[in-house]
Amino acid sequence: MSAGPLLPQLAPPLKAPEFTPTPTLTPVPTLLEVLRGLDAGPRGLTEGQAEERLGRFGENRVPDTRDPSWARLLARSARDPFTAVLLCLGLVSAAVYAWGTASVILLLVAVSCVLRASGEHRADRSTAGLRRLVATTVTVQRRADEDTAPATREIPVEELVPGDVVRLGPGDLVPADVRLLRSTGLTVHQAALTGESAPVPKSAGESDPTGTGPTGTDTAGTDPAGTDTAGTGVFQQPHLCFQGTSVASGSATAVVTATGADTRFAAAHRRTGKPPATSFERSVQGVSWILIRFALLTPPLVLMANAALRGRGLETLPFAVAVAVGLTPEMLPVLVTTCLARGATLLARTHDVIVRRLPALHDIGAMDVLCVDKTGTLTQDRPVVDRAVNAEGRDDPEVLRWAAAAAWWSLQLADLPAPDALDEALLTTADEDALMAYDGVTALPFDPARRLATVVVRTPGRLGTHTLITKGAAEAVLERCSLPDEERTRLRALAAAQAADGLRVLAVATAERPAGTRPHERGLTFRGLVTLRDDLVPTAAEALAGLAERGVTVKVLTGDHPGTAVRTCRDLGIPVAHVLTADRLDTLTDPELTELASRTTVFARCTPEHKTRITRALQTGGHTVGFLGDGVNDLPALRTADVGLAPRDAAGVTRDNADLVLAGKDLTAIGHAVAAGRHAGGNIASYLRITLSSNLGNVIAMLSAGLLLPFLPMLPAQVLVQNLCFDVAQLAFAYDRPAPSALRRPTVLEPRALLRFIVGFGALNAVADLATFGVLAFALRGPGDDEALFHSGWFTENLLTQAVVMVLLSLGARGTSGRRPGPVTWSAAALAATGLFLPMSALGAPLGLSPLPGVYYGLLAAVLTLYAAGLMTARARQERRSPPVA
């Protein structure tokens, strides 16, 4: 448990800086106030102070990151609505002393719960293994006691406490919320908290940031005005860095201001709240209520009808319960769990995708909208050179040569640890021999205030003359060039046009100066513009095409400039129907956003709150939404979505809250997950359609026959054995492979469509059963002459009709041509054989069954032939009128 904000406890009399989750730029405490409030200094804490604070404030961990225990997972799986239906029927069976029925039902419930809990427990262990791959140490400056000089050493991140002085370098994760003491060329990736794609400059000073990147372009990369892409607030204060961010370049020394639950990283996690019901959960609830209504309605109907028409009393209660059990798909929890667990195992083994919550596999199969960020998903986190043009807008390689020379000598002479992303793109494209032709003299590294960098090189072939090369933001460079006002205006428009097209723009200018003079960035000669675009992920275009073929629409939610996102979509072949920016979004009501979100492709300048609101609007519009995110800023939207996806290198708290964890931010892996989800969902939907329609037909026929016959149409034991045979046969659906067409559309369990299907085909099944009633009457010369023969005939017919339904409805309009018999076909054949041979076997007599006359089989074959023809006609008509339920 957190001990609360540190500063008021350490120095109650002082007005200590309070780092609350509310973003604000005022008041800004001075460095001296921060150190006084922390009771710390730039030399670091003593070991005794650190130990005392660790005991008071606890370890530096984000709360609630522990995985649930196996027992808790087992209890959670028992809350499934389908399981609740079966438990109720099991209890009713036990109440009427139908111990066999109760035992079978409870066994199925236990198997289902164990399978689901085991699958999710394995996923949690895999995720815990990913967490162990993340760096867990930090360089801290501490003293043995008050009189000892400070020394640096590595300690586990969990042992960091407020007041510690830490050192940061390129690639380091910021281990806690810190206030900078000293910094050199520091830029920080804040995408995990703000969604900004470009590094943000940070410094130990307290001046406001400029919003510009390290090479003079704004953080959006395309906005000439340098507008902040991620909103203003505490994250834009240059002297503060936060847990969950990482150092892009430069180095710094900083004092820790908050750890564990008191960081803004943890605050973002706490604000997410309980996730809403997912697509699978909503579908399960709808189907469950259908089953509950039927199960509760059937026994009273059987009792009342038999009492009114046949004078039977409570002796028919076991039969009524058996009929209700026969209506319920007992194997559903086991089959659903088996389908999802097989899909999850296959994804983990072949595509390195971890399914942390088994029902999420169904959700991703039902997904028809996928929301993604631009950076790292559609584009790699680095730019590439697009063109180099002169003042007339024509291609000019000389401009690129000047820009690359400036980048090279800035790196060599300014003692930078590594080139920033834009300079690296210039150096990658440039000719190495051309760079070596220059000899650097001095360099003025990038300055956020000036928004440009300058180097001085010796001019080849001209002794005593140096060449000054300046590159940076177009506006800043043009201000320093000797140009007529009209020409400067034209060049500004040229740069703005390139930026509006989604490109980052660098201007390049040069000037010759006498050797030995100080660099003077005035009176420059404009050379041209270098434009850069985001480097596309190599597999993105192919993956997007595959998602489109499967009926998944991709929507881009980014904190970047809209032009950048539109350019990326165009390069990847994504049709952009509409673009919505945050300022416009803020003016829309929820119904207006719901209507507009469905036809909008790009949402730009998004904050975390915007992403969450967009996700919720898409769900309100009837879509099943997936969200791919990697930062803490993505966490609210990720938990709101029907299925949340995160790469394994995402922020730990985001990864731990994701439903699926991917090997990387690769849309190809998502395509495989969609296929696996639709495979599992298609099998589940096929099972439900076939089982419920067949069961409903049997129940209708049994109720009708029970009113016409002087005895029960089947004994309770016979009903339960019949159900057990059918249940075992239906396990084959977990191993079936749907037709390729089933993978090209979302698999949604829509309760109303499912109800229409089972009522229509259930009525057809009831007609076949009642026709068998007539066959039995003819074959036995009156159905009342021999109860055992009637029970045997109906038992055989029920299993045979269920076998026919399994085969014909699972194949549908595809037929059998070009398709080998699958698990469902072989299972149906075994079911039919059981129906034919059980009555005449030694096991038939204990169940009250007896051999049937030969004439019955001939007449039954005619009934089954007509029934099969009717099934295929009805299925073909249903498929022409509307797509299947799945």
XYZ file of C-alpha atoms in Angstrom, residues 161-643:
483
model
C 12.820 5.739 -3.206
C 11.824 9.431 -3.354
C 14.897 11.634 -2.911
C 17.263 9.241 -4.715
C 19.519 10.796 -7.349
C 19.601 8.722 -10.540
C 21.608 8.937 -13.756
C 20.017 8.471 -17.153
C 21.564 7.778 -20.545
C 20.425 6.893 -24.095
C 18.029 3.940 -24.110
C 17.368 4.024 -20.358
C 13.833 3.675 -19.057
C 12.889 6.445 -16.661
C 12.353 4.394 -13.471
C 10.125 6.841 -11.557
C 8.851 10.421 -11.694
C 11.937 12.656 -11.546
C 13.005 16.300 -11.555
C 16.097 17.001 -13.650
C 19.176 18.381 -11.895
C 21.518 18.469 -14.907
C 21.079 17.442 -18.527
C 22.991 17.403 -21.807
C 21.129 17.157 -25.117
C 18.333 15.214 -23.429
C 15.295 14.092 -25.435
C 12.700 11.679 -24.092
C 10.134 9.398 -25.714
C 6.830 10.128 -23.957
C 4.606 8.075 -26.275
C 3.725 5.688 -23.451
C 2.020 8.570 -21.603
C 1.060 11.129 -24.244
C 1.089 9.344 -27.612
C 3.658 11.725 -29.124
C 5.653 9.965 -31.821
C 8.691 12.302 -31.729
C 11.110 12.665 -28.806
C 10.475 15.663 -26.557
C 13.436 17.864 -25.550
C 14.028 18.100 -21.808
C 16.376 20.278 -19.807
C 17.113 21.081 -16.191
C 16.009 24.691 -16.779
C 12.449 25.787 -16.073
C 11.576 27.553 -19.326
C 8.608 26.303 -21.301
C 9.313 23.823 -24.062
C 9.151 24.992 -27.647
C 7.373 21.941 -28.923
C 10.118 21.295 -31.405
C 12.147 18.206 -32.044
C 15.902 17.878 -31.987
C 16.414 18.838 -35.612
C 14.129 21.762 -35.770
C 10.887 20.145 -36.807
C 7.858 20.226 -34.596
C 6.826 17.128 -32.650
C 4.145 16.291 -35.153
C 6.734 16.443 -37.845
C 4.437 18.293 -40.225
C 2.970 21.225 -38.392
C 4.687 24.476 -39.457
C 3.299 26.251 -36.454
C 4.927 23.881 -34.040
C 1.680 23.175 -32.264
C 1.855 20.662 -29.439
C 0.512 17.339 -30.616
C -0.305 15.780 -27.316
C -1.909 18.577 -25.424
C -0.372 20.910 -22.894
C 0.143 20.152 -19.245
C 2.632 18.724 -16.841
C 4.086 16.357 -19.425
C 5.283 19.364 -21.431
C 7.293 20.831 -18.555
C 10.913 20.464 -19.713
C 12.437 19.772 -16.305
C 10.159 16.810 -15.440
C 10.410 13.210 -16.653
C 8.012 10.411 -15.805
C 7.964 6.699 -15.182
C 7.093 4.777 -18.330
C 9.074 7.081 -20.656
C 12.534 6.395 -22.100
C 15.616 8.423 -22.994
C 16.027 8.898 -26.742
C 19.302 10.837 -26.648
C 21.504 12.760 -24.264
C 22.147 12.201 -20.586
C 20.874 13.573 -17.288
C 21.062 13.461 -13.527
C 17.714 13.701 -11.734
C 16.146 13.451 -8.309
C 13.241 11.043 -7.772
C 10.036 12.822 -6.743
C 7.524 9.942 -6.716
C 7.621 6.139 -6.856
C 5.181 3.246 -7.027
C 1.530 4.151 -6.640
C 2.300 7.885 -6.452
C 3.625 8.164 -10.026
C 1.576 9.450 -12.916
C 2.106 6.088 -14.574
C 0.176 4.456 -11.723
C -2.418 7.254 -11.741
C -3.164 6.555 -15.409
C -3.634 2.891 -14.512
C -6.042 3.687 -11.667
C -8.230 5.908 -13.859
C -9.084 3.096 -16.254
C -11.831 1.608 -14.044
C -13.682 -1.640 -14.680
C -13.813 -2.641 -18.360
C -17.283 -2.918 -19.926
C -18.770 -6.214 -21.130
C -17.101 -7.516 -24.288
C -18.759 -8.810 -27.447
C -18.455 -12.413 -26.281
C -19.886 -11.634 -22.863
C -22.841 -9.792 -24.390
C -23.505 -12.679 -26.788
C -23.214 -15.261 -24.020
C -25.692 -13.362 -21.871
C -28.184 -13.146 -24.735
C -27.977 -16.849 -25.619
C -28.032 -17.819 -21.934
C -31.328 -16.044 -21.372
C -32.817 -17.935 -24.325
C -31.751 -21.230 -22.758
C -32.918 -20.211 -19.304
C -36.394 -19.323 -20.589
C -36.738 -22.638 -22.423
C -35.334 -24.648 -19.498
C -37.660 -22.989 -16.969
C -40.721 -23.227 -19.223
C -40.413 -26.892 -20.261
C -40.963 -28.801 -16.944
C -44.138 -26.909 -15.950
C -45.576 -27.441 -19.448
C -44.882 -31.174 -19.316
C -46.381 -31.508 -15.831
C -49.485 -29.450 -16.594
C -50.176 -31.176 -19.918
C -49.812 -34.672 -18.488
C -51.906 -33.795 -15.452
C -54.699 -32.222 -17.516
C -54.897 -34.748 -20.359
C -53.555 -37.970 -18.877
C -54.155 -37.577 -15.170
C -50.499 -38.106 -14.354
C -49.018 -36.384 -11.348
C -45.526 -35.903 -9.955
C -44.436 -39.280 -11.344
C -43.753 -37.418 -14.608
C -41.371 -34.953 -12.903
C -38.194 -36.981 -13.678
C -39.290 -37.151 -17.319
C -39.957 -33.383 -17.340
C -36.487 -32.687 -15.905
C -34.917 -35.060 -18.433
C -36.667 -33.187 -21.264
C -35.354 -29.856 -19.914
C -31.837 -31.301 -19.736
C -32.268 -32.608 -23.277
C -33.089 -29.104 -24.455
C -29.955 -27.629 -22.883
C -26.590 -28.016 -24.682
C -24.738 -29.628 -21.767
C -21.459 -29.796 -23.668
C -21.449 -26.096 -24.476
C -19.036 -24.929 -21.719
C -16.651 -27.804 -22.472
C -16.836 -27.303 -26.221
C -16.429 -23.513 -26.013
C -13.429 -23.846 -23.725
C -11.897 -26.578 -25.900
C -12.315 -24.535 -29.095
C -10.803 -21.420 -27.539
C -7.993 -23.297 -25.765
C -6.973 -25.092 -28.989
C -6.912 -21.789 -30.867
C -4.907 -20.098 -28.129
C -2.378 -22.942 -28.019
C -1.959 -22.836 -31.786
C -1.394 -19.076 -31.774
C 1.189 -19.292 -29.007
C 3.062 -22.143 -30.685
C 3.078 -20.929 -34.302
C 2.751 -17.126 -34.121
C 4.030 -16.209 -30.642
C 0.680 -14.667 -29.642
C -0.366 -15.089 -26.001
C -4.118 -15.176 -25.344
C -4.423 -13.996 -21.728
C -8.226 -14.274 -21.566
C -9.720 -17.200 -23.503
C -13.045 -15.514 -24.466
C -10.966 -12.766 -26.103
C -10.188 -15.218 -28.905
C -13.875 -15.227 -29.810
C -13.953 -11.433 -29.519
C -11.139 -10.975 -32.022
C -12.951 -13.332 -34.376
C -16.041 -11.131 -34.055
C -14.001 -7.925 -34.476
C -14.958 -5.757 -37.446
C -13.069 -2.563 -36.454
C -9.422 -2.391 -35.377
C -8.115 0.875 -33.901
C -4.355 1.372 -34.131
C -1.785 4.077 -33.591
C 0.350 5.151 -36.525
C 3.852 5.073 -35.100
C 5.266 1.605 -34.584
C 2.213 -0.109 -36.078
C 1.830 1.267 -39.586
C 5.187 3.013 -39.574
C 8.494 2.220 -37.971
C 9.730 4.579 -35.305
C 12.136 6.287 -37.685
C 11.870 8.602 -40.716
C 13.383 8.101 -44.173
C 14.319 10.697 -46.773
C 11.590 11.277 -49.335
C 13.010 14.027 -51.601
C 15.544 16.827 -51.699
C 14.404 19.853 -53.716
C 15.912 23.244 -54.516
C 14.236 26.629 -54.259
C 12.307 25.966 -57.476
C 10.898 22.709 -56.112
C 12.955 20.479 -58.442
C 14.929 17.442 -57.258
C 18.478 18.419 -56.332
C 20.885 15.865 -54.766
C 23.215 18.704 -53.764
C 20.713 19.792 -51.095
C 20.791 16.330 -49.529
C 24.608 16.358 -49.610
C 24.738 19.634 -47.658
C 22.173 18.388 -45.098
C 24.019 15.083 -44.591
C 27.332 16.895 -44.109
C 25.738 19.047 -41.400
C 24.348 15.944 -39.669
C 27.710 14.111 -39.825
C 29.827 16.909 -38.402
C 27.247 17.749 -35.738
C 27.591 14.183 -34.530
C 31.398 14.257 -34.668
C 32.116 17.715 -33.260
C 29.287 18.340 -30.778
C 30.068 15.182 -28.779
C 26.551 13.799 -29.228
C 26.051 10.195 -28.035
C 24.108 9.229 -31.168
C 22.395 10.931 -34.095
C 18.728 11.770 -33.669
C 16.198 10.078 -35.921
C 16.180 12.718 -38.680
C 19.981 13.007 -38.818
C 20.245 9.223 -38.967
C 17.893 9.204 -41.951
C 20.101 11.780 -43.710
C 23.283 9.808 -43.010
C 21.714 6.549 -44.173
C 20.769 8.060 -47.527
C 23.915 10.131 -48.181
C 26.983 9.047 -50.122
C 29.779 8.301 -47.655
C 32.511 9.516 -50.020
C 30.768 12.876 -50.370
C 30.739 13.273 -46.597
C 34.452 12.559 -46.331
C 35.207 15.384 -48.812
C 34.611 17.918 -46.037
C 36.735 18.603 -42.985
C 34.776 19.827 -39.994
C 35.887 22.809 -37.922
C 33.205 23.427 -35.300
C 29.554 22.756 -34.629
C 26.649 24.447 -32.895
C 24.319 21.566 -31.921
C 20.591 21.772 -32.182
C 19.021 24.314 -29.843
C 15.240 24.095 -29.233
C 15.051 27.868 -28.900
C 16.668 28.477 -32.305
C 15.171 25.324 -33.904
C 18.260 24.728 -36.027
C 21.818 23.364 -35.955
C 24.944 24.723 -37.656
C 28.338 23.285 -38.569
C 31.432 24.937 -40.048
C 33.549 22.963 -42.528
C 36.624 23.796 -44.574
C 35.709 24.604 -48.148
C 37.390 22.066 -50.457
C 39.938 23.705 -52.736
C 39.699 27.157 -51.108
C 42.278 27.835 -48.439
C 41.286 30.394 -45.807
C 37.574 29.975 -46.504
C 35.095 28.070 -44.402
C 31.555 27.050 -45.290
C 28.784 27.413 -42.741
C 25.929 24.867 -43.162
C 22.662 25.464 -41.310
C 19.694 23.098 -41.245
C 16.507 23.097 -39.225
C 12.905 24.238 -39.222
C 11.960 25.972 -42.470
C 10.717 29.125 -40.738
C 13.875 29.457 -38.615
C 16.237 28.953 -41.556
C 14.353 31.282 -43.913
C 14.519 34.078 -41.322
C 18.323 33.902 -41.535
C 18.553 33.900 -45.348
C 19.108 36.973 -47.547
C 15.902 36.870 -49.572
C 13.326 39.339 -50.880
C 10.090 39.256 -48.930
C 8.190 37.822 -51.901
C 10.689 34.991 -52.310
C 10.660 34.226 -48.592
C 6.855 34.062 -48.661
C 6.943 31.727 -51.668
C 9.437 29.407 -49.991
C 7.383 29.346 -46.805
C 4.381 28.288 -48.878
C 6.488 25.591 -50.541
C 7.527 24.205 -47.155
C 3.954 24.418 -45.843
C 2.669 22.510 -48.874
C 5.174 19.716 -48.227
C 4.192 19.616 -44.555
C 0.491 19.529 -45.407
C 1.229 16.468 -47.542
C 2.311 14.602 -44.426
C 6.072 15.123 -44.709
C 8.622 16.386 -42.226
C 10.513 19.338 -43.658
C 14.118 20.443 -43.112
C 15.458 23.612 -44.714
C 19.143 23.871 -45.654
C 21.200 27.055 -46.149
C 24.914 27.802 -46.496
C 27.284 30.756 -46.339
C 31.013 31.260 -46.909
C 32.975 32.895 -44.116
C 36.650 33.761 -43.680
C 38.528 31.178 -41.638
C 38.822 32.044 -37.956
C 35.629 34.088 -37.700
C 32.841 33.101 -35.333
C 29.840 31.321 -36.894
C 27.258 33.949 -37.770
C 23.852 32.559 -38.814
C 22.771 35.582 -40.871
C 22.891 36.437 -44.543
C 22.659 32.780 -45.558
C 22.055 31.439 -49.051
C 18.986 29.211 -49.233
C 19.829 25.824 -50.783
C 16.569 23.891 -50.602
C 14.348 21.548 -48.620
C 14.761 17.957 -47.550
C 11.479 16.136 -46.933
C 11.217 13.012 -44.836
C 8.380 10.571 -44.345
C 7.742 7.856 -41.811
C 9.304 4.538 -42.767
C 6.511 2.056 -43.373
C 6.450 -1.292 -41.587
C 7.383 -3.782 -44.352
C 4.498 -6.136 -43.606
C 1.857 -3.453 -42.970
C 0.430 -3.153 -46.491
C 0.014 -6.911 -46.921
C -1.428 -7.301 -43.430
C -3.934 -4.494 -43.976
C -5.071 -6.068 -47.228
C -5.575 -9.366 -45.396
C -7.622 -7.679 -42.663
C -9.769 -5.932 -45.278
C -10.467 -9.288 -46.963
C -11.668 -10.579 -43.604
C -14.037 -7.645 -43.160
C -11.959 -5.752 -40.579
C -11.833 -1.969 -40.987
C -8.687 -0.269 -39.663
C -9.019 3.149 -38.041
C -5.956 5.240 -37.140
C -6.037 7.012 -33.762
C -2.897 9.128 -33.413
C -1.534 12.103 -31.532
C 0.245 13.246 -34.691
C -0.670 15.847 -37.286
C -3.553 14.725 -39.555
C -1.426 15.239 -42.673
C 1.137 12.722 -41.424
C -1.511 10.092 -40.753
C -3.269 10.660 -44.088
C 0.053 10.379 -45.933
C 0.771 7.056 -44.201
C -2.678 5.721 -45.049
C -2.248 6.737 -48.677
C 1.165 5.059 -48.915
C -0.315 1.850 -47.475
C -3.375 1.853 -49.725
C -5.887 2.574 -46.956
C -8.870 4.529 -48.345
C -9.330 7.643 -46.196
C -13.039 8.403 -46.090
C -12.914 11.140 -43.481
C -10.454 12.840 -41.104
C -11.467 14.052 -37.650
C -9.209 16.129 -35.424
C -9.436 16.498 -31.662
C -10.700 20.090 -31.736
C -13.605 19.055 -33.961
C -14.238 15.938 -31.898
C -14.595 18.012 -28.733
C -17.561 19.843 -30.257
C -19.522 16.661 -31.038
C -22.169 15.100 -28.829
C -22.016 11.364 -28.198
C -24.763 10.526 -30.770
C -23.050 12.740 -33.360
C -19.706 11.050 -32.723
C -21.301 7.604 -32.967
C -22.670 8.468 -36.407
C -19.446 10.077 -37.617
C -16.980 7.542 -36.168
C -18.184 4.703 -38.379
C -17.229 6.571 -41.557
C -14.051 8.229 -40.280
C -10.663 6.655 -41.035
C -8.187 8.986 -39.296
C -8.570 10.543 -35.855
C -5.685 12.985 -35.327
C -4.320 14.962 -32.350
C -5.940 12.382 -30.031
C -5.436 12.367 -26.275
C -6.112 9.220 -24.198
C -9.581 10.538 -23.389
C -10.331 10.970 -27.090
C -9.243 7.408 -27.860
C -11.521 6.039 -25.180
C -14.475 8.086 -26.351
C -13.968 7.032 -29.981
C -13.779 3.378 -28.982
C -16.990 3.650 -26.998
C -18.735 5.462 -29.871
C -17.804 2.681 -32.304
C -19.216 0.089 -29.897
C -22.423 2.094 -29.535
C -22.672 2.021 -33.323
C -22.855 -1.789 -33.235
C -19.209 -2.594 -33.973
C -17.000 -5.113 -32.217
C -13.842 -3.095 -31.588
C -10.236 -4.150 -31.113
C -7.587 -1.716 -29.898
C -3.825 -2.117 -30.361
C -1.792 0.001 -27.948
C 1.553 -0.024 -26.190
C 1.599 2.965 -23.844
C -0.083 3.904 -20.599
C -1.960 6.553 -22.554
C -3.580 3.701 -24.510
C -4.713 1.831 -21.398
C -8.219 3.365 -20.974
C -9.132 2.716 -24.621
C -7.543 -0.738 -24.553
C -9.705 -1.744 -21.584
C -12.823 -0.179 -23.102
C -12.451 -2.116 -26.366
C -13.989 -5.559 -26.825
C -10.500 -6.967 -27.264
